[in-house]
CSV table of C-alpha atoms in Angstrom, one decimal:
chain,number,residue,atom,x,y,z
A,537,MET,CA,113.3,129.9,115.8
A,538,ILE,CA,114.3,126.5,117.2
A,539,GLY,CA,117.4,124.4,116.0
A,540,ALA,CA,119.5,122.2,116.2
A,541,ALA,CA,120.7,123.2,119.7
A,542,ALA,CA,116.8,122.5,120.7
A,543,PHE,CA,116.7,118.7,119.8
A,544,GLY,CA,117.6,115.9,122.1
A,545,VAL,CA,120.8,116.8,124.3
A,546,GLY,CA,123.4,113.2,123.6
A,547,ALA,CA,122.1,110.8,121.0
A,548,GLY,CA,120.3,114.1,119.2
A,549,LEU,CA,118.0,113.2,115.6
A,550,SER,CA,120.7,113.3,113.0
A,551,ALA,CA,122.5,110.4,115.5
A,552,CYS,CA,119.7,108.2,115.7
A,553,ALA,CA,117.6,108.7,112.0
A,554,ALA,CA,115.2,106.8,110.8
A,555,GLY,CA,112.6,106.8,107.3
A,556,ALA,CA,109.4,105.7,107.6
A,557,ASN,CA,109.7,102.4,106.2
A,558,GLU,CA,112.0,101.5,109.0
A,559,SER,CA,109.5,99.9,110.7
A,560,THR,CA,112.6,97.9,113.4
A,561,ARG,CA,113.2,101.1,115.4
A,562,GLU,CA,113.8,100.1,118.7
A,563,PRO,CA,111.4,101.5,121.7
A,564,SER,CA,114.0,103.5,123.6
A,565,HIS,CA,112.7,106.2,127.0
A,566,VAL,CA,111.4,109.2,124.5
A,567,SER,CA,108.8,107.0,122.6
A,568,ALA,CA,107.4,105.7,126.0
A,569,ARG,CA,107.3,108.7,127.3
A,570,ASP,CA,105.1,110.4,124.4
A,571,GLN,CA,102.8,106.7,124.1
A,572,ASP,CA,100.0,109.5,125.6
A,573,LEU,CA,100.6,112.1,122.8
A,574,PRO,CA,97.2,113.5,120.9
A,575,PHE,CA,97.6,113.8,116.8
A,576,ILE,CA,95.0,115.6,115.2
A,577,ALA,CA,96.6,114.2,111.1
A,578,THR,CA,96.1,117.4,108.6
A,579,GLU,CA,96.2,116.3,105.1
A,580,GLU,CA,94.7,113.2,105.4
A,581,THR,CA,92.3,111.9,101.8
A,582,TYR,CA,90.0,110.4,100.8
A,583,THR,CA,87.7,110.5,97.5
A,584,THR,CA,84.4,108.2,96.0
A,585,ASP,CA,84.0,107.1,93.1
A,586,GLU,CA,82.6,109.7,91.4
A,587,LEU,CA,85.7,111.3,91.5
A,588,ILE,CA,88.0,108.4,90.1
A,589,ALA,CA,85.7,107.8,87.7
A,590,LEU,CA,86.9,111.6,87.1
A,591,ASN,CA,90.8,112.2,87.4
A,592,ALA,CA,92.4,108.9,87.3
A,593,ILE,CA,95.3,108.7,85.1
A,594,ASN,CA,94.8,105.0,83.6
A,595,ASP,CA,93.3,101.5,85.0
A,596,ASP,CA,95.7,100.3,87.0
A,597,HIS,CA,95.6,103.9,88.6
A,598,THR,CA,92.0,102.8,89.4
A,599,GLU,CA,92.2,100.1,90.6
A,600,TYR,CA,95.2,101.0,92.7
A,601,LEU,CA,93.3,103.9,94.6
A,602,LYS,CA,90.6,101.5,95.5
A,603,GLU,CA,92.7,98.4,96.1
A,604,ILE,CA,94.0,100.7,99.2
A,605,GLY,CA,91.0,102.1,100.8
A,606,LEU,CA,91.3,106.5,100.1
A,607,ALA,CA,87.0,106.2,99.6
A,608,GLU,CA,86.6,104.7,102.4
A,609,LEU,CA,85.6,106.5,105.4
A,610,GLY,CA,84.4,104.1,108.3
A,611,PRO,CA,84.9,102.1,110.7
A,612,SER,CA,88.3,100.8,108.3
A,613,ARG,CA,90.1,104.0,109.3
A,614,ILE,CA,88.6,105.2,111.8
A,615,ALA,CA,90.4,101.4,113.4
A,616,ALA,CA,93.9,102.6,111.4
A,617,MET,CA,93.0,106.0,113.7
A,618,ASP,CA,92.5,103.9,116.6
A,619,GLU,CA,95.8,102.1,116.2
A,620,ALA,CA,97.5,104.8,115.6
A,621,ARG,CA,96.0,106.8,118.6
A,622,ILE,CA,95.3,109.1,116.0
A,623,ASN,CA,92.8,111.6,117.4
A,624,VAL,CA,90.9,113.6,114.1
A,625,GLN,CA,92.1,113.0,111.0
A,626,VAL,CA,91.0,116.6,108.4
A,627,LEU,CA,90.1,115.1,105.7
A,628,SER,CA,90.8,116.0,101.6
A,629,ALA,CA,89.5,115.3,98.5
A,630,HIS,CA,91.8,113.2,95.9
A,631,THR,CA,94.2,115.7,93.9
A,632,PRO,CA,93.0,117.5,91.6
A,633,GLY,CA,89.3,117.6,93.3
A,634,VAL,CA,86.8,118.6,91.1
A,635,GLN,CA,89.0,121.5,90.0
A,636,ASN,CA,89.2,120.7,86.1
A,637,LEU,CA,85.5,120.8,85.8
A,638,VAL,CA,84.1,123.9,84.3
A,639,GLY,CA,81.0,125.8,84.8
A,640,GLN,CA,77.8,125.2,87.0
A,641,GLU,CA,79.1,121.2,86.7
A,642,GLY,CA,81.9,122.4,89.0
A,643,ASN,CA,80.3,124.0,91.1
A,644,ASP,CA,77.1,121.5,91.8
A,645,PHE,CA,80.2,119.1,92.3
A,646,ALA,CA,82.3,120.8,94.6
A,647,TYR,CA,78.7,121.1,96.5
A,648,ARG,CA,78.3,117.7,97.1
A,649,LEU,CA,81.6,116.4,98.1
A,650,ASN,CA,81.5,118.7,100.4
A,651,LYS,CA,77.9,118.1,102.0
A,652,MET,CA,78.2,114.2,101.7
A,653,ILE,CA,81.1,114.0,104.2
A,654,ALA,CA,79.5,116.9,106.2
A,655,SER,CA,76.8,114.4,106.6
A,656,GLY,CA,77.8,111.2,106.6
A,657,PRO,CA,81.6,110.4,108.0
A,658,MET,CA,81.5,114.1,110.1
A,659,ALA,CA,78.3,113.4,111.2
A,660,THR,CA,78.6,109.8,112.0
A,661,HIS,CA,82.0,110.1,113.8
A,662,PRO,CA,81.7,113.6,115.2
A,663,GLY,CA,85.3,114.8,116.8
A,664,ARG,CA,87.3,111.5,115.1
A,665,TYR,CA,87.4,113.9,111.2
A,666,GLN,CA,87.0,117.8,110.3
A,667,ALA,CA,87.5,118.6,106.0
A,668,TYR,CA,88.9,121.1,103.9
A,669,ALA,CA,86.7,122.1,101.7
A,670,THR,CA,86.8,121.1,98.1
A,671,LEU,CA,86.4,124.2,95.8
A,672,PRO,CA,85.3,124.8,91.6
A,673,LEU,CA,88.6,127.0,91.7
A,674,GLN,CA,87.6,127.7,87.7
A,675,ASP,CA,84.9,129.7,89.2
A,676,PRO,CA,86.5,131.5,91.9
A,677,GLU,CA,83.0,134.0,93.2
A,678,ALA,CA,81.6,130.2,93.3
A,679,SER,CA,84.2,129.7,95.1
A,680,ALA,CA,84.9,132.4,97.7
A,681,ASP,CA,80.7,131.4,98.0
A,682,GLU,CA,81.6,128.1,99.2
A,683,LEU,CA,84.4,128.7,100.4
A,684,GLU,CA,82.1,130.3,103.4
A,685,ARG,CA,79.2,128.0,103.3
A,686,ALA,CA,81.2,125.0,104.1
A,687,VAL,CA,82.8,127.1,107.0
A,688,ARG,CA,79.9,128.6,108.4
A,689,GLU,CA,77.3,126.5,107.8
A,690,ASP,CA,78.9,122.3,107.7
A,691,GLY,CA,82.0,124.0,110.7
A,692,PHE,CA,84.8,123.1,108.1
A,693,VAL,CA,88.2,124.2,108.8
A,694,GLY,CA,89.6,126.2,105.3
A,695,ALA,CA,89.5,124.8,101.6
A,696,MET,CA,92.3,122.7,100.1
A,697,THR,CA,93.7,123.4,96.1
A,698,ASN,CA,95.3,121.2,94.3
A,699,GLY,CA,97.9,122.7,91.3
A,700,PHE,CA,97.1,125.1,89.1
A,701,VAL,CA,93.9,126.0,87.9
A,702,GLY,CA,93.1,126.6,84.3
A,703,ASN,CA,97.6,127.2,83.8
A,704,LYS,CA,97.4,130.2,86.0
A,705,PHE,CA,98.3,129.8,90.0
A,706,LEU,CA,96.1,131.1,93.2
A,707,ASP,CA,98.3,133.7,92.3
A,708,HIS,CA,96.9,135.2,89.3
A,709,ARG,CA,94.7,137.9,90.0
A,710,ASP,CA,91.7,136.1,89.2
A,711,PHE,CA,91.5,133.9,92.7
A,712,GLU,CA,91.8,137.3,94.8
A,713,PRO,CA,88.2,136.7,95.6
A,714,VAL,CA,89.0,132.9,97.0
A,715,LEU,CA,91.9,134.4,98.4
A,716,ALA,CA,89.9,137.3,100.4
A,717,ARG,CA,87.3,136.1,102.0
A,718,ALA,CA,89.9,133.1,103.6
A,719,GLU,CA,91.7,135.7,105.3
A,720,ALA,CA,88.5,137.4,106.0
A,721,LEU,CA,86.7,133.7,107.3
A,722,GLU,CA,90.2,133.7,109.1
A,723,VAL,CA,90.4,130.1,107.6
A,724,PRO,CA,93.9,128.3,105.8
A,725,ILE,CA,94.0,126.9,102.5
A,726,TYR,CA,96.5,124.3,102.0
A,727,LEU,CA,98.2,123.7,99.5
A,728,HIS,CA,98.6,120.4,97.5
A,729,PRO,CA,100.3,119.3,94.3
A,730,GLY,CA,98.7,118.9,91.2
A,731,PHE,CA,100.1,117.2,88.0
A,732,PRO,CA,101.6,119.7,85.5
A,733,PRO,CA,99.6,121.7,82.3
A,734,LYS,CA,100.2,119.9,79.4
A,735,GLN,CA,103.1,121.8,78.1
A,736,VAL,CA,105.2,121.5,81.4
A,737,PHE,CA,104.4,117.5,81.3
A,738,ASP,CA,106.4,116.9,77.7
A,739,ILE,CA,108.9,118.9,78.4
A,740,TYR,CA,110.2,118.7,82.3
A,741,TYR,CA,108.0,114.7,81.8
A,742,GLY,CA,107.9,112.9,79.2
A,743,ILE,CA,110.2,109.5,78.5
A,744,GLU,CA,111.0,108.9,74.9
A,745,ARG,CA,113.8,106.1,74.3
A,746,PRO,CA,113.3,102.3,72.3
A,747,GLY,CA,111.2,99.8,73.3
A,748,TYR,CA,109.5,102.7,76.1
A,749,ASN,CA,105.8,103.6,76.9
A,750,ASP,CA,105.2,103.3,80.0
A,751,GLN,CA,103.5,106.8,80.8
A,752,TYR,CA,102.1,106.4,83.5
A,753,GLN,CA,105.9,106.0,84.9
A,754,ASP,CA,106.4,109.8,84.0
A,755,TYR,CA,102.8,110.7,86.4
A,756,ILE,CA,104.2,109.6,88.7
A,757,PHE,CA,108.0,111.4,87.9
A,758,SER,CA,105.9,114.1,87.7
A,759,GLY,CA,104.0,113.9,90.5
A,760,SER,CA,104.7,112.2,93.9
A,761,GLY,CA,108.0,111.0,92.7
A,762,TYR,CA,109.3,114.5,91.8
A,763,GLY,CA,107.6,117.1,90.6
A,764,TRP,CA,104.8,118.0,92.8
A,765,HIS,CA,107.4,119.0,94.9
A,766,GLN,CA,108.7,121.3,92.9
A,767,GLU,CA,105.2,122.6,92.1
A,768,VAL,CA,104.5,123.8,96.1
A,769,LEU,CA,107.1,125.7,96.4
A,770,THR,CA,107.4,127.1,92.7
A,771,GLN,CA,104.0,128.3,93.8
A,772,SER,CA,105.0,129.0,96.8
A,773,LEU,CA,106.8,131.6,96.2
A,774,ARG,CA,105.5,132.9,93.5
A,775,LEU,CA,103.0,134.1,96.4
A,776,ILE,CA,105.1,136.4,97.7
A,777,LEU,CA,106.7,137.2,95.3
A,778,THR,CA,103.6,138.9,93.0
A,779,GLY,CA,102.9,140.7,96.1
A,780,VAL,CA,99.4,138.1,97.4
A,781,PHE,CA,100.7,138.6,101.3
A,782,ASP,CA,101.0,142.1,101.1
A,783,ARG,CA,98.0,142.8,100.1
A,784,PHE,CA,96.3,139.9,102.0
A,785,PRO,CA,98.6,139.8,105.6
A,786,GLY,CA,96.7,137.5,107.3
A,787,LEU,CA,96.0,135.5,104.6
A,788,GLN,CA,97.6,131.8,105.7
A,789,MET,CA,98.6,128.7,103.1
A,790,ILE,CA,100.0,125.6,104.8
A,791,VAL,CA,102.1,123.7,102.7
A,792,GLY,CA,102.9,120.2,103.1
A,793,HIS,CA,105.6,116.6,102.3
A,794,MET,CA,108.1,118.5,105.3
A,795,GLY,CA,108.1,122.3,103.1
A,796,GLU,CA,108.3,120.4,99.6
A,797,GLY,CA,112.0,121.5,99.2
A,798,LEU,CA,112.0,124.8,101.0
A,799,PRO,CA,113.8,123.9,104.0
A,800,PHE,CA,117.3,122.8,101.3
A,801,TYR,CA,116.8,125.4,99.7
A,802,TYR,CA,115.9,128.3,102.3
A,803,GLU,CA,119.8,129.8,102.5
A,804,ARG,CA,119.7,130.4,98.9
A,805,ILE,CA,116.2,132.3,98.8
A,806,VAL,CA,116.4,133.9,101.6
A,807,GLU,CA,119.6,135.7,100.2
A,808,ASP,CA,118.9,135.6,96.8
A,809,LEU,CA,115.4,136.5,96.3
A,810,GLY,CA,116.1,138.5,99.4
A,811,ASP,CA,117.9,141.3,97.3
A,812,SER,CA,116.0,141.6,94.6
A,813,THR,CA,112.7,141.8,96.4
A,814,GLU,CA,113.8,144.6,98.5
A,815,ARG,CA,112.0,147.0,97.4
A,816,SER,CA,109.3,145.1,96.1
A,817,LEU,CA,107.7,143.6,98.6
A,818,ASN,CA,106.7,145.1,102.0
A,819,LYS,CA,109.2,142.8,104.5
A,820,PRO,CA,111.9,140.6,103.8
A,821,ILE,CA,111.1,137.3,102.1
A,822,ASP,CA,111.9,135.1,105.2
A,823,ARG,CA,109.7,137.0,107.1
A,824,TYR,CA,106.8,135.4,104.6
A,825,PHE,CA,107.5,132.2,106.0
A,826,ASP,CA,106.9,133.0,109.6
A,827,ASP,CA,103.9,134.6,109.0
A,828,ASN,CA,102.2,133.2,106.4
A,829,PHE,CA,102.9,129.3,105.8
A,830,TRP,CA,102.6,126.7,108.0
A,831,PHE,CA,103.9,123.2,107.3
A,832,THR,CA,103.0,120.0,107.8
A,833,THR,CA,105.2,116.3,108.1
A,834,SER,CA,102.8,114.5,105.1
A,835,ALA,CA,104.2,111.4,104.3
A,836,PHE,CA,107.9,112.9,105.0
A,837,PHE,CA,108.6,110.8,108.4
A,838,GLN,CA,112.2,111.2,109.3
A,839,ASP,CA,114.5,112.4,111.2
A,840,GLU,CA,116.9,115.1,109.2
A,841,LEU,CA,114.4,116.3,107.6
A,842,LEU,CA,112.5,117.5,110.3
A,843,GLU,CA,115.5,119.1,111.9
A,844,LEU,CA,116.0,120.6,108.8
A,845,LEU,CA,112.5,122.3,108.6
A,846,LEU,CA,112.9,123.0,112.8
A,847,LYS,CA,116.3,124.8,111.3
A,848,TYR,CA,115.2,127.9,109.5
A,849,ILE,CA,110.8,127.5,110.5
A,850,SER,CA,109.4,128.1,113.8
A,851,VAL,CA,108.4,125.5,115.7
A,852,ASP,CA,105.0,126.8,116.3
A,853,ARG,CA,104.2,126.2,112.4
A,854,VAL,CA,105.0,122.8,112.1
A,855,MET,CA,102.1,119.9,112.9
A,856,PHE,CA,101.6,116.0,112.1
A,857,ALA,CA,99.8,114.7,109.4
A,858,THR,CA,100.4,111.3,107.6
A,859,ASP,CA,99.1,111.8,104.1
A,860,TYR,CA,97.1,108.7,104.8
A,861,PRO,CA,96.1,106.5,102.9
A,862,PHE,CA,99.1,106.8,100.9
A,863,ALA,CA,101.6,106.9,103.5
A,864,ASN,CA,100.9,104.1,107.3
A,865,MET,CA,99.1,106.5,109.3
A,866,LYS,CA,101.0,103.9,112.7
A,867,GLU,CA,104.4,104.7,111.0
A,868,GLY,CA,103.7,108.0,111.3
A,869,THR,CA,102.7,108.5,114.9
A,870,ASP,CA,105.0,105.9,115.9
A,871,TRP,CA,108.2,107.4,114.3
A,872,PHE,CA,106.9,110.8,115.9
A,873,ARG,CA,106.9,109.4,119.5
A,874,SER,CA,110.5,107.8,119.1
A,875,VAL,CA,111.5,111.5,117.8
A,876,ASP,CA,113.6,113.1,120.6
A,877,LEU,CA,112.3,116.2,121.2
A,878,PRO,CA,111.4,117.7,124.2
A,879,ARG,CA,107.4,117.0,125.1
A,880,GLU,CA,106.0,120.5,125.0
A,881,THR,CA,108.2,121.3,121.8
A,882,LYS,CA,106.3,117.8,120.9
A,883,GLU,CA,103.4,118.8,121.8
A,884,LYS,CA,102.9,121.5,119.3
A,885,ILE,CA,103.3,119.3,116.2
A,886,ALA,CA,100.5,116.7,116.8
A,887,PHE,CA,97.8,118.5,117.7
A,888,ARG,CA,98.5,121.6,119.6
A,889,ASN,CA,99.3,124.1,116.6
A,890,ALA,CA,96.4,122.4,114.6
A,891,GLU,CA,94.4,123.0,117.3
A,892,LYS,CA,95.4,126.9,117.1
A,893,LEU,CA,95.2,127.2,113.8
A,894,PHE,CA,92.2,125.8,113.0
A,895,ALA,CA,89.7,126.1,116.5
A,896,ILE,CA,89.5,122.6,117.0
A,897,ASN,CA,90.3,120.6,120.1
A,898,VAL,CA,91.7,116.8,120.3
């Protein structure tokens, strides 16, 4: 592992902390040194008109998703990548993908989306796009087959899931066909959040007060504003606690947003859950984070958070991501170029770890 001592001597990360919206940060010798740093951005989102119609919360949400260019996978996105000097984006369908569709409708929709990405942007801009497969998780067997088809036939690098499916998380035995296939194919599953089930939404995130009827705000509270991060961390811990990685020791999971709160809770989790799982798991709980999880910087362009993540997680398991178009690509790469870390460490995060995990090259 790599701790705070590995950061730049003198000023260090904490002393030069900056957030994602701090665009006036002064260039440094580190930033100048790393202008040629390649990037593989590992959590970058797309949608289609069909997906928006399926999943949008309301008309304002629909308009927002269209305004930010979520469906644009051609010249405009490539130009933004070039401006940020991002070599490769790994694409994923906007949450929750097709997970709400049951039966053959979901299976067909997932196949269409994956083929559209393979024959469209991946073929039109070779080398610039990779992709996670969209899976019809209401049908785990079909999902396993579609994952294998997408990987073997279209060159996809893994799959992305989005929160619960039918009030179940991936640790449920129903999803073992998907987990087993991912392990056999040696491709990761990216754990992206989704909006919670209605009963959870109502209890945790439904706001009631006189004159208040803004349900969209409640969705943000349950989503990117707070709830999503708790959900992914909960699901990650469930995968460990239910013995998923004891049954599938080669299975690899990716968690975004600087660990979805894990670094903050890490010592408490390892100490308290470690004691209680001493006889139920095959190894200490922290070993699962070392062996089965990867973490990305998506949308969290802050030095302090990266420092905390690297205090507990090996630099060999951290990857760069921006969460485009919900975060600005250039702000992300400008931030990371200025981070005061050794060049070798930054290369691992920027592209080398992704090359290793996905078996690709910039």
